CSV table of C-alpha atoms and ligand atoms in Angstrom, one decimal:
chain,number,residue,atom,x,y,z
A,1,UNK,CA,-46.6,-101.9,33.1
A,2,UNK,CA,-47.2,-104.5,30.2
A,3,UNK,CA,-49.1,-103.0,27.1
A,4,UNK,CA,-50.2,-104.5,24.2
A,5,UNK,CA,-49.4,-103.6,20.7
A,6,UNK,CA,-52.8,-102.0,20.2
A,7,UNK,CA,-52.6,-99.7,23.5
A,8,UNK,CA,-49.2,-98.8,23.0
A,9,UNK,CA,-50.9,-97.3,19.6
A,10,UNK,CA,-53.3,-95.8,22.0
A,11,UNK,CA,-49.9,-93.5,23.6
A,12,UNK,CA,-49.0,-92.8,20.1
A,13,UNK,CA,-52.1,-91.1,19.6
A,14,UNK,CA,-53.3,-93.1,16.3
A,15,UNK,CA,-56.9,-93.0,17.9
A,16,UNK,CA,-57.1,-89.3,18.5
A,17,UNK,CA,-55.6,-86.8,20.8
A,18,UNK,CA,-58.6,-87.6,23.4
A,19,UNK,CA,-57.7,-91.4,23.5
A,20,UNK,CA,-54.2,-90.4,24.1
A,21,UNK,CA,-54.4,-88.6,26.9
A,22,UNK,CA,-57.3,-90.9,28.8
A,23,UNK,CA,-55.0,-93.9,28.2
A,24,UNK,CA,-51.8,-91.6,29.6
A,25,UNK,CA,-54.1,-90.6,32.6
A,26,UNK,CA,-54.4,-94.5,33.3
A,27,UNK,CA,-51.1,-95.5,32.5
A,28,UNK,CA,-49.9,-92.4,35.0
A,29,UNK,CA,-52.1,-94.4,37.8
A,30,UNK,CA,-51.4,-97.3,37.5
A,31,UNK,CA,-47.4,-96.5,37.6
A,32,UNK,CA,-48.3,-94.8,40.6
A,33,UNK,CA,-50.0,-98.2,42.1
A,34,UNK,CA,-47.7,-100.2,40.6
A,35,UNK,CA,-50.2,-102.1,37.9
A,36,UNK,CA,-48.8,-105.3,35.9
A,37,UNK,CA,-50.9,-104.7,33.1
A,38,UNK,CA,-54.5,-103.0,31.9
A,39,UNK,CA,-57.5,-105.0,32.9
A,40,UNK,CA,-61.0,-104.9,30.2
A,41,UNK,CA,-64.0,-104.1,32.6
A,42,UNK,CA,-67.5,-104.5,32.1
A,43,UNK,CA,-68.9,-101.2,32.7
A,44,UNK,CA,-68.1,-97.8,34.4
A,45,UNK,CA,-70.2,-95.7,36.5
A,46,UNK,CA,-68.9,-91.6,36.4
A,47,UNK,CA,-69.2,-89.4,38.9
A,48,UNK,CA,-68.5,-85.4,38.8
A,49,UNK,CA,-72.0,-85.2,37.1
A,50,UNK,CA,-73.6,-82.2,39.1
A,51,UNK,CA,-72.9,-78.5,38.6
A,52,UNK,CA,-72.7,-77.7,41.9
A,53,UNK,CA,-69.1,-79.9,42.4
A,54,UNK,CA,-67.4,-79.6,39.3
A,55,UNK,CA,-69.0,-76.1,38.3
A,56,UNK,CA,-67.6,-73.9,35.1
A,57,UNK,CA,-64.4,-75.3,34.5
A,58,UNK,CA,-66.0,-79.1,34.7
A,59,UNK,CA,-68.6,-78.4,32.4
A,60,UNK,CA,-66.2,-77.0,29.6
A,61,UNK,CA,-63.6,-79.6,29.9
A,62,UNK,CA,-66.7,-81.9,29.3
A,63,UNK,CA,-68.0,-80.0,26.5
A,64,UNK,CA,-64.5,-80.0,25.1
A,65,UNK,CA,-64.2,-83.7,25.1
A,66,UNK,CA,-67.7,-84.3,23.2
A,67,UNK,CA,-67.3,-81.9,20.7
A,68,UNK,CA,-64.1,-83.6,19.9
A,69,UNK,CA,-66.6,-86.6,19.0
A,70,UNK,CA,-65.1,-88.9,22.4
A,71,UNK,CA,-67.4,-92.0,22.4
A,72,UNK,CA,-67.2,-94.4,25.4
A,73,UNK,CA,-66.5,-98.1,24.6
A,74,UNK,CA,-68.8,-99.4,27.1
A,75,UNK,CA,-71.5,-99.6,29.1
A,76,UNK,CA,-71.4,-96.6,31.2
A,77,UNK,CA,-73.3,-94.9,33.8
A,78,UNK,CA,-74.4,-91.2,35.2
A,79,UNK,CA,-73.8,-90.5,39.1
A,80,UNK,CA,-76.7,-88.3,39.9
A,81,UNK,CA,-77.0,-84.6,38.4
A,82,UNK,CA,-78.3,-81.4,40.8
A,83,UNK,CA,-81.9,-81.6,39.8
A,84,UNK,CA,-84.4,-83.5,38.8
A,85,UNK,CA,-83.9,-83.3,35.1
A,86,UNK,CA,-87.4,-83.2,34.0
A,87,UNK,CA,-89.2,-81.8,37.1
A,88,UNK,CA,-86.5,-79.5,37.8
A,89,UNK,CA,-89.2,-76.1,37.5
A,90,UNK,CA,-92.2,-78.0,39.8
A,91,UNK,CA,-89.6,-78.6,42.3
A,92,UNK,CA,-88.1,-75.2,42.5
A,93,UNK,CA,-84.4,-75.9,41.2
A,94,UNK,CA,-83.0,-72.2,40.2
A,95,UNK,CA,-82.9,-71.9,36.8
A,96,UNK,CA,-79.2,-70.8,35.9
A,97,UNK,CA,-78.2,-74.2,37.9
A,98,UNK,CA,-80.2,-75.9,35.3
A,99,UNK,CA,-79.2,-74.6,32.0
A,100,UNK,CA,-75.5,-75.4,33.4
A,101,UNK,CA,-76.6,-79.2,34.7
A,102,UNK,CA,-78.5,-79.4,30.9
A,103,UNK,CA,-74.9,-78.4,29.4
A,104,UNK,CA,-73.1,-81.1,31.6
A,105,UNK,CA,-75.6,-83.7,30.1
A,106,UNK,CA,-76.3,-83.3,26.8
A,107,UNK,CA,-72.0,-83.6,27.0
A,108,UNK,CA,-71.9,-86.7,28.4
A,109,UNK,CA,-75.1,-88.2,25.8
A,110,UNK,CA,-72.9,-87.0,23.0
A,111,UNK,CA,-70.2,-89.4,24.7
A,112,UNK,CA,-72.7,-92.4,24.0
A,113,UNK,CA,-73.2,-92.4,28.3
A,114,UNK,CA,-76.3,-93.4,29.9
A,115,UNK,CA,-78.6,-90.5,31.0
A,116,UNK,CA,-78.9,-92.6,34.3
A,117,UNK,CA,-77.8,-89.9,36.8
A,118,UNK,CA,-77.7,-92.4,39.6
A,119,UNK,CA,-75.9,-94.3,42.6
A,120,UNK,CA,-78.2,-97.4,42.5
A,121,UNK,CA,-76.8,-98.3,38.9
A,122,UNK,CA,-77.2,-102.0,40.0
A,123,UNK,CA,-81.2,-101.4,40.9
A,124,UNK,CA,-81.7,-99.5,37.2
A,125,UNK,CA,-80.1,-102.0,34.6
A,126,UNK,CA,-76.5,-101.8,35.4
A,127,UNK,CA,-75.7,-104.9,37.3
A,128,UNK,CA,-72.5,-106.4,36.6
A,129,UNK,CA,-71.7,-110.5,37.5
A,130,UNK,CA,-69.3,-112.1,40.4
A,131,UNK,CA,-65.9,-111.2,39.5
A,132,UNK,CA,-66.6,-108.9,36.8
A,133,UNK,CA,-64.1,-106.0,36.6
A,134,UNK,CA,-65.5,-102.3,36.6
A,135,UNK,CA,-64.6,-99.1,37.0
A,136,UNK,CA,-67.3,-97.6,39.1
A,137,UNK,CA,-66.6,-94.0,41.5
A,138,UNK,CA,-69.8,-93.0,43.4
A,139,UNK,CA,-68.5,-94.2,46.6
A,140,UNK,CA,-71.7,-96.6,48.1
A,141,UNK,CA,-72.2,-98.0,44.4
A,142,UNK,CA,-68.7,-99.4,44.6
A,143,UNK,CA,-69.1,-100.9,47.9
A,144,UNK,CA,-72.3,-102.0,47.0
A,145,UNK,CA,-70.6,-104.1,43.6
A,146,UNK,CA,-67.7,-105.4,45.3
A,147,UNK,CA,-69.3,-106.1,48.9
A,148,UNK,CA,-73.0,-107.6,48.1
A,149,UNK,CA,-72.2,-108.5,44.2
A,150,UNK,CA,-68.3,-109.3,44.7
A,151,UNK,CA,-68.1,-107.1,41.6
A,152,UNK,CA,-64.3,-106.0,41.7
A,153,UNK,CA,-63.5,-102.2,41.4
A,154,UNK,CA,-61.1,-99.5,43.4
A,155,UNK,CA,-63.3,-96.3,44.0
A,156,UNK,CA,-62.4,-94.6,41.3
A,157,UNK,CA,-62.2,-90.6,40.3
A,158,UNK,CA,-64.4,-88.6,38.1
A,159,UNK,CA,-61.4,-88.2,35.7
A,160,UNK,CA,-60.3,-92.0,35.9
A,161,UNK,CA,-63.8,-93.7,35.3
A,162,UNK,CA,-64.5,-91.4,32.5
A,163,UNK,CA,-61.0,-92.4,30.9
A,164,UNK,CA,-61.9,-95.8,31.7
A,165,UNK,CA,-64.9,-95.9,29.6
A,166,UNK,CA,-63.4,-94.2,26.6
A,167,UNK,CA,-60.5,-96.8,26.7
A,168,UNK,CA,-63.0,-99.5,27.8
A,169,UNK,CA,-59.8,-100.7,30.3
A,170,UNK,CA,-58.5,-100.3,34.1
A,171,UNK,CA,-54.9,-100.3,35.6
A,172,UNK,CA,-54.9,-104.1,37.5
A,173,UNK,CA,-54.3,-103.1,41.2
A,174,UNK,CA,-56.0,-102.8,44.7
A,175,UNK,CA,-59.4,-104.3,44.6
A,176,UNK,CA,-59.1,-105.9,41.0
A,177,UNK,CA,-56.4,-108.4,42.9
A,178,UNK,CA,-58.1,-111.2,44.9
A,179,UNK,CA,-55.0,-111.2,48.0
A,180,UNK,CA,-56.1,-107.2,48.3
A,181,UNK,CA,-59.8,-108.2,49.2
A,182,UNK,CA,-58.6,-110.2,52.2
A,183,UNK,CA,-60.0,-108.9,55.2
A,184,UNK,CA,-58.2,-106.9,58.0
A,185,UNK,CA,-60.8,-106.3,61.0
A,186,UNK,CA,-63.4,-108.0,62.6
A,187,UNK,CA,-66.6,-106.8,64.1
A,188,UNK,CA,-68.8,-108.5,65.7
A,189,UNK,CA,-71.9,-106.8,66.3
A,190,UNK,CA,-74.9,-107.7,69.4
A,191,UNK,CA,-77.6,-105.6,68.9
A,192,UNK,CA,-81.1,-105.8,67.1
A,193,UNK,CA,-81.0,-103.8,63.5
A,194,UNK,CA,-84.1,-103.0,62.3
A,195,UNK,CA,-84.6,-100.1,59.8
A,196,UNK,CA,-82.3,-99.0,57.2
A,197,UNK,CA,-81.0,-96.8,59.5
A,198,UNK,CA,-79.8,-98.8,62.2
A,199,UNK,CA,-77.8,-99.9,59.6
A,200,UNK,CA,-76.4,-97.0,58.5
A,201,UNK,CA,-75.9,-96.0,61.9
A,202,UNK,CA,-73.7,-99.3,62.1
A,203,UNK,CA,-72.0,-98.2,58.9
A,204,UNK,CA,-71.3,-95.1,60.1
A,205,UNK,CA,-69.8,-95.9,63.7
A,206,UNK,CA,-67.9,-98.8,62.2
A,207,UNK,CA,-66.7,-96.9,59.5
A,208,UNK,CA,-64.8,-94.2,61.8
A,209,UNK,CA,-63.5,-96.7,63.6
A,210,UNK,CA,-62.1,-98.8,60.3
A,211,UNK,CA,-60.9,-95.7,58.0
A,212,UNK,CA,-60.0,-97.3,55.0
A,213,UNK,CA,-60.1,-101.2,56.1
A,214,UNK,CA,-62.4,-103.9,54.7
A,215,UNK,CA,-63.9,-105.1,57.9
A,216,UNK,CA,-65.4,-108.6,57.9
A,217,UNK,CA,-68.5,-108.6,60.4
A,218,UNK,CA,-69.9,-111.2,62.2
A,219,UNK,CA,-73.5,-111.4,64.3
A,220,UNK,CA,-75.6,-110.0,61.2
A,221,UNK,CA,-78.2,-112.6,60.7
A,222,UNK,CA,-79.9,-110.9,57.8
A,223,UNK,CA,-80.2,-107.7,55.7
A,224,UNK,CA,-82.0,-107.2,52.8
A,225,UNK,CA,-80.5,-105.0,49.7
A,226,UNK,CA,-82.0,-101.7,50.6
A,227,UNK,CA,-80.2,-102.4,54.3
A,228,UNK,CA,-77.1,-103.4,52.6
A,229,UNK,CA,-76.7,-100.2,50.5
A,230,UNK,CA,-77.5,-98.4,53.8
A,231,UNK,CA,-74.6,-99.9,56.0
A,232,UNK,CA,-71.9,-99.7,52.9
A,233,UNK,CA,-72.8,-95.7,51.6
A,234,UNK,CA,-72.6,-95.2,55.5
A,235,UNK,CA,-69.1,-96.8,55.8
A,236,UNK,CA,-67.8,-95.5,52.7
A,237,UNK,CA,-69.0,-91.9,53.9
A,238,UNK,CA,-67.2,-92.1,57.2
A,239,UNK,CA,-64.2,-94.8,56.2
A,240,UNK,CA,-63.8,-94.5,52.9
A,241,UNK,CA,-65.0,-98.3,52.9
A,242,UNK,CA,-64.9,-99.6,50.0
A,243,UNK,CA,-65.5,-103.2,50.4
A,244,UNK,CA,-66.9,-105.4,53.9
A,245,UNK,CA,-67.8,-108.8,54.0
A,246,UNK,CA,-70.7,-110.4,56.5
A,247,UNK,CA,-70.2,-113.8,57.3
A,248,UNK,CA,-72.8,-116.2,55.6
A,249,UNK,CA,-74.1,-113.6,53.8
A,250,UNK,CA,-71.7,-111.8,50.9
A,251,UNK,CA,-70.7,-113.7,48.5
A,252,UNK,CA,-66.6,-113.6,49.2
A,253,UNK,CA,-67.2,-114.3,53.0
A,254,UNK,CA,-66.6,-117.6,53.4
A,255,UNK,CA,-63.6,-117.8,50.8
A,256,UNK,CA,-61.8,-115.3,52.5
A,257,UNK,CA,-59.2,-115.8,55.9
A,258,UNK,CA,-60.2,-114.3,58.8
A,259,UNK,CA,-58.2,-116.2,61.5
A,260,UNK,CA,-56.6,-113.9,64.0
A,261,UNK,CA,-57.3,-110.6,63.1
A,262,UNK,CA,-58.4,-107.9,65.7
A,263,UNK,CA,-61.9,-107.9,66.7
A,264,UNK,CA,-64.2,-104.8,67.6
A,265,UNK,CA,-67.2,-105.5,69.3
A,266,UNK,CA,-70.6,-103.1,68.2
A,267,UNK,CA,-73.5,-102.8,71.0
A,268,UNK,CA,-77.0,-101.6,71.1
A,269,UNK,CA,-74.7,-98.3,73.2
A,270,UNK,CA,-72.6,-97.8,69.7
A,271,UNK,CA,-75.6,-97.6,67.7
A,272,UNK,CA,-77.5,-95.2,69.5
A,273,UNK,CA,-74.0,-93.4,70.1
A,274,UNK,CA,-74.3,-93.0,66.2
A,275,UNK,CA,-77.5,-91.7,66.0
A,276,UNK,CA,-77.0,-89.2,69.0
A,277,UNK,CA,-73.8,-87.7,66.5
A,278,UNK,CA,-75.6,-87.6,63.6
A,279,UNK,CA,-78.2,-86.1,65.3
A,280,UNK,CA,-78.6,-81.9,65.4
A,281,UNK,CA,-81.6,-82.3,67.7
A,282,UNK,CA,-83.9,-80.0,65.3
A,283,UNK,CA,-86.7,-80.0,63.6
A,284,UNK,CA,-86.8,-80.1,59.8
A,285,UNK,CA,-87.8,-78.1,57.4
A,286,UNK,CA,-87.5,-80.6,54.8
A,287,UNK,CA,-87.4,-84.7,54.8
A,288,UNK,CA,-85.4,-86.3,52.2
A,289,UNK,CA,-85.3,-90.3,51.4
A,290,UNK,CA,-83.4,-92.1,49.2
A,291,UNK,CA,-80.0,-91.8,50.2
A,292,UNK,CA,-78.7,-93.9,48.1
A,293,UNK,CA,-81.1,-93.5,46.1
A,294,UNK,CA,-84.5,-95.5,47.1
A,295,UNK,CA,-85.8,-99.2,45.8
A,296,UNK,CA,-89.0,-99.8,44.5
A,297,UNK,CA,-89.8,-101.7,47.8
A,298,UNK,CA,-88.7,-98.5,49.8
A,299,UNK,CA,-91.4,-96.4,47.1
A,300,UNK,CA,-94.1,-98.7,48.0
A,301,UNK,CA,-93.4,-98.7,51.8
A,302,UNK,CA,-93.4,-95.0,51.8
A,303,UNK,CA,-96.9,-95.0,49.4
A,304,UNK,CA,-98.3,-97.1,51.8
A,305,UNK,CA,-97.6,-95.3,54.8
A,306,UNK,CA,-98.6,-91.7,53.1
A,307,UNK,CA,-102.0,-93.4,51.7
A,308,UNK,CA,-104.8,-91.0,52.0
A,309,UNK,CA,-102.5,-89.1,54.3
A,310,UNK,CA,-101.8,-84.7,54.0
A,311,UNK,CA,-98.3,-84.2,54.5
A,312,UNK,CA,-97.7,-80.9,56.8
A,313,UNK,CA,-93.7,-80.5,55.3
A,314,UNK,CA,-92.4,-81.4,52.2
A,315,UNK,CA,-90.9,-85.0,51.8
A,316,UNK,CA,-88.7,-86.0,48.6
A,317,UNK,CA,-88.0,-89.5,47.9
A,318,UNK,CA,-85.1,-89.7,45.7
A,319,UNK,CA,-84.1,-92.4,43.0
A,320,UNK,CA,-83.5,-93.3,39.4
A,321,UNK,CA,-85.6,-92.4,36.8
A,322,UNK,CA,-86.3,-96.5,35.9
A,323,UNK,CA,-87.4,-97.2,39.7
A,324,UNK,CA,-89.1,-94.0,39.6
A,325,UNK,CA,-91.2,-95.2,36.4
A,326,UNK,CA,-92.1,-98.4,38.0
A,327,UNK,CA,-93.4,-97.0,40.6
A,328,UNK,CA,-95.6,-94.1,38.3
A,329,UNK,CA,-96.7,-97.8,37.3
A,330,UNK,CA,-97.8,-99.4,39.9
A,331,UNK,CA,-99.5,-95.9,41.4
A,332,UNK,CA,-97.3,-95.2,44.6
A,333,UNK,CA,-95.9,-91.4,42.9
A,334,UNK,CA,-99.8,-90.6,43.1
A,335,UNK,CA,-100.4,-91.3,46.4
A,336,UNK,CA,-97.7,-89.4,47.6
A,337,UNK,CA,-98.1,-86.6,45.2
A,338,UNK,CA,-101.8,-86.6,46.8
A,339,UNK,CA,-100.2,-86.6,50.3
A,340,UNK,CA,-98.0,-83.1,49.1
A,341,UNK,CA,-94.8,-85.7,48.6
A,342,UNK,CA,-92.5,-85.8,46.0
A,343,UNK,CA,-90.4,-88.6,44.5
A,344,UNK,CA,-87.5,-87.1,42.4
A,345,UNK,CA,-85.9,-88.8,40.1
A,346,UNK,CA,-81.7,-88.0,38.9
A,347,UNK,CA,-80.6,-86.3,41.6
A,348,UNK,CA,-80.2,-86.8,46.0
A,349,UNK,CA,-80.4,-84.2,49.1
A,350,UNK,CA,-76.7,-83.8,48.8
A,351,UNK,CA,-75.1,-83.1,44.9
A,352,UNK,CA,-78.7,-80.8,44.6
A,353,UNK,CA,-78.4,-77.1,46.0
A,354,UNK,CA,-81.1,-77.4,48.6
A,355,UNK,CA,-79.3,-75.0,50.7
A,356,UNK,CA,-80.1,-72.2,48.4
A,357,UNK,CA,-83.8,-73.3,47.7
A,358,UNK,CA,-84.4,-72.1,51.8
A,359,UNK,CA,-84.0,-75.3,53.7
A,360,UNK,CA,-81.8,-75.1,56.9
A,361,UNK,CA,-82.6,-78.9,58.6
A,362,UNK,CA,-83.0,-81.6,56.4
A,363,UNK,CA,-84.3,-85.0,58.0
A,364,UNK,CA,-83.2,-88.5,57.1
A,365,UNK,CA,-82.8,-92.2,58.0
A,366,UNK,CA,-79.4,-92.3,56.0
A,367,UNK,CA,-76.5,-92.6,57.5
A,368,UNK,CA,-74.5,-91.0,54.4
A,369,UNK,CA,-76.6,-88.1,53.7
A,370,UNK,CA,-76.4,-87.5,57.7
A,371,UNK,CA,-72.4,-87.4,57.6
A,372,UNK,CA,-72.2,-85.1,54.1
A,373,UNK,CA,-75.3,-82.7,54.8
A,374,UNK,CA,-73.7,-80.4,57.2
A,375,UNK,CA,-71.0,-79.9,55.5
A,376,UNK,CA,-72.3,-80.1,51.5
A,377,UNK,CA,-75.3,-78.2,51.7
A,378,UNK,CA,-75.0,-76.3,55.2
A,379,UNK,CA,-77.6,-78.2,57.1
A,380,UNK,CA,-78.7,-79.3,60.3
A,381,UNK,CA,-79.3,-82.5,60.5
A,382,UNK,CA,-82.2,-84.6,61.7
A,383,UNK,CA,-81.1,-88.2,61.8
A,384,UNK,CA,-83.8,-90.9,62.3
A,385,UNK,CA,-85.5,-93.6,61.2
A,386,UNK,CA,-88.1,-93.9,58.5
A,387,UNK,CA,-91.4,-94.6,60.6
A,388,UNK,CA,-90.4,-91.8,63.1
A,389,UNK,CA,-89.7,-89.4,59.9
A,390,UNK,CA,-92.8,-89.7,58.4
A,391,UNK,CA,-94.5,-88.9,61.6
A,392,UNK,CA,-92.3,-85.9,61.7
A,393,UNK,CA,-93.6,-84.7,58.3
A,394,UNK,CA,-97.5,-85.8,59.1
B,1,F3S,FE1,-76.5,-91.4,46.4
B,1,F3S,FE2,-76.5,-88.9,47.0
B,1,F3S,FE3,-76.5,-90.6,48.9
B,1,F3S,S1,-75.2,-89.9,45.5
B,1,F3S,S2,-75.5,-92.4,48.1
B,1,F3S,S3,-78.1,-90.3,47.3
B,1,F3S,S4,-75.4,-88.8,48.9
């Protein structure tokens, strides 16, 4: 791989023993994906940021590296933690999780990262331009940039987007290159999608189908952002999607070829085949939204469907702390505090430990959180949409 003079100083170690052996641990990847050269990016998103996945051994090599004074070089984003970090004691988060999840924090704000603990970085600040390299790694945020934004980043590691953003550079391979973004499947889908869970329903089904592809659909008329995140989390949880185009809609989709590729077609009996797997047939215990992590509209839609309302189980809406700000603004956290609700900010239904805080069947109307709950956090699942939740929990 091509280095300049100034990052072949980096593998001499002439900006610190930490440098040295990020810019080693990129160098080593891209030599393994056969990179020409190091690429600047924009920003970096980490992930690895709860306890409960990278646990004691996490947490000190973390620790390590900001005691060592690291400092990232740009604009870098948190995944989200276990807990809510301020309401963590209200909500019932044990507290030797969260004196570890504080530890793993106050690590990565001694790095000069963002305490954004989120997968929406694009809804709270962090929204890079067309084209614009990045190194992001929670897996619906980076088919969210490159699909919807036509941001351009490979799904990258905990380890790798951390070295990223101290060396402020990527290796230049695999979704950086524009011939790798060049669709390889078709699918053209007939039926009516309605809630954010029809499309992670789609997500989902297509995604198993896929594995690993970047499908190019046809037949969606529309989709708003929150549907969008839906359908790509869903298809990165079961494909390991990490970028899709929709005709007329994404920003790549009519620049890239599509002639004579394999076409799968997607029915009204596929998406209700997708619900039916998701589906444990049980009754929660708990209902969790927000997967990945909620708008403002989705806040407001909720507030106005809770309004004046007693909830009979409990219901957390997660998101980041700015969107949950905004909507402490404009009044909706009240109105489902008053309703026995809870919107959480920093953290989601699957990196928090809600398997040991009692629950047993979680209910939600993402497609994601349905694939990762069982096996995550040892719950049933209860797979629906939003209107038919909150009935559930009323
Ligand atoms: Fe985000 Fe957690 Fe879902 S990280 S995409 S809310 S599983």
């Amino acid at each position: 791989m091509y280095l300049t003079k100034d990052e072949e100083k980096y593998l001499d170690g002439e900006k610190g023993e930490v440098v040295e052996r990020m810019f080693r641990l990129l160098v080593n990847l891209g030599d393994i994906y056969n990179a020409d050269k190091m690429i600047p990016i924009g920003s970096v998103q980490v992930a690895g940021v709860s306890y409960k996945s990278i646990g004691d051994p996490g947490t000190e090599f973390l620790e390590d590296m900001a005691n060592k004074d690291t400092k990232v070089k740009v604009l870098t984003y948190l995944n989200p933690a276990g807990m809510d970090l301020e309401n963590w004691k209200e909500l019932g988060f044990p507290k030797d999780f969260a004196v570890n999840q504080l530890r793993i924090i106050n690590a990565f704000k001694k790095m000069g990262i963002v305490i954004t603990s989120t997968c929406t970085p694009y809804l709270a600040g962090n929204l890079p331009r067309f084209r614009e390299h990045i190194a992001w790694s929670e897996s619906s945020a980076v088919s969210f940039s490159n699909s919807v934004i036509g941001a351009r980043t490979n799904r990258e590691g905990g380890p790798s987007a951390l070295a990223a953003a101290i060396c402020g550079v990527t290796p230049n391979y695999g979704l950086h290159i524009w011939e790798n973004r060049q669709p390889n499947i078709i699918i053209k889908v007939d039926a009516e999608l309605s809630f954010n869970s029809d499309f992670g329903a789609l997500g989902w089904y297509v995604g198993k189908q896929v594995k690993n592809k970047i499908p190019y659909f046809i037949g969606i008329k529309d989709a708003n952002t929150d549907q969008l995140k839906s359908l790509g989390a869903a298809m990165a949880a079961s494909g390991a999607v990490a970028l899709y185009h929709i005709e007329n809609l994404t920003p790549e989709s009519d620049l890239v070829k599509t002639r004579g590729l394999e076409v799968i077609n997607v029915n009204k009996k596929e998406i209700k085949e997708a619900y039916d797997k998701l589906n444990n047939d049980k009754k929660p215990d708990i209902i969790i939204f927000g997967c990945p992590h909620a708008s403002l509209q989705e806040i407001s839609y909720l507030a106005s469907k809770l309004y004046g309302k007693k909830l009979k189980k409990p219901v957390w809406i997660c998101t980041s702390r700015m969107v949950k700000e905004a909507a402490e603004r404009m009044g909706f956290n009240n109105i489902i505090k008053d309703a026995g609700g809870n919107v959480v900010a920093d953290t989601c239904m699957v990196v928090s430990p809600i398997e040991e805080m009692g629950y047993q069947t979680t209910g939600v109307n993402s497609g994601k959180a349905a694939n990762y709950l069982p096996g995550f956090c040892k719950q049933n699942v209860c797979f629906s949409n939003i209107d038919d939740l909150i009935k559930e929990a009323l």
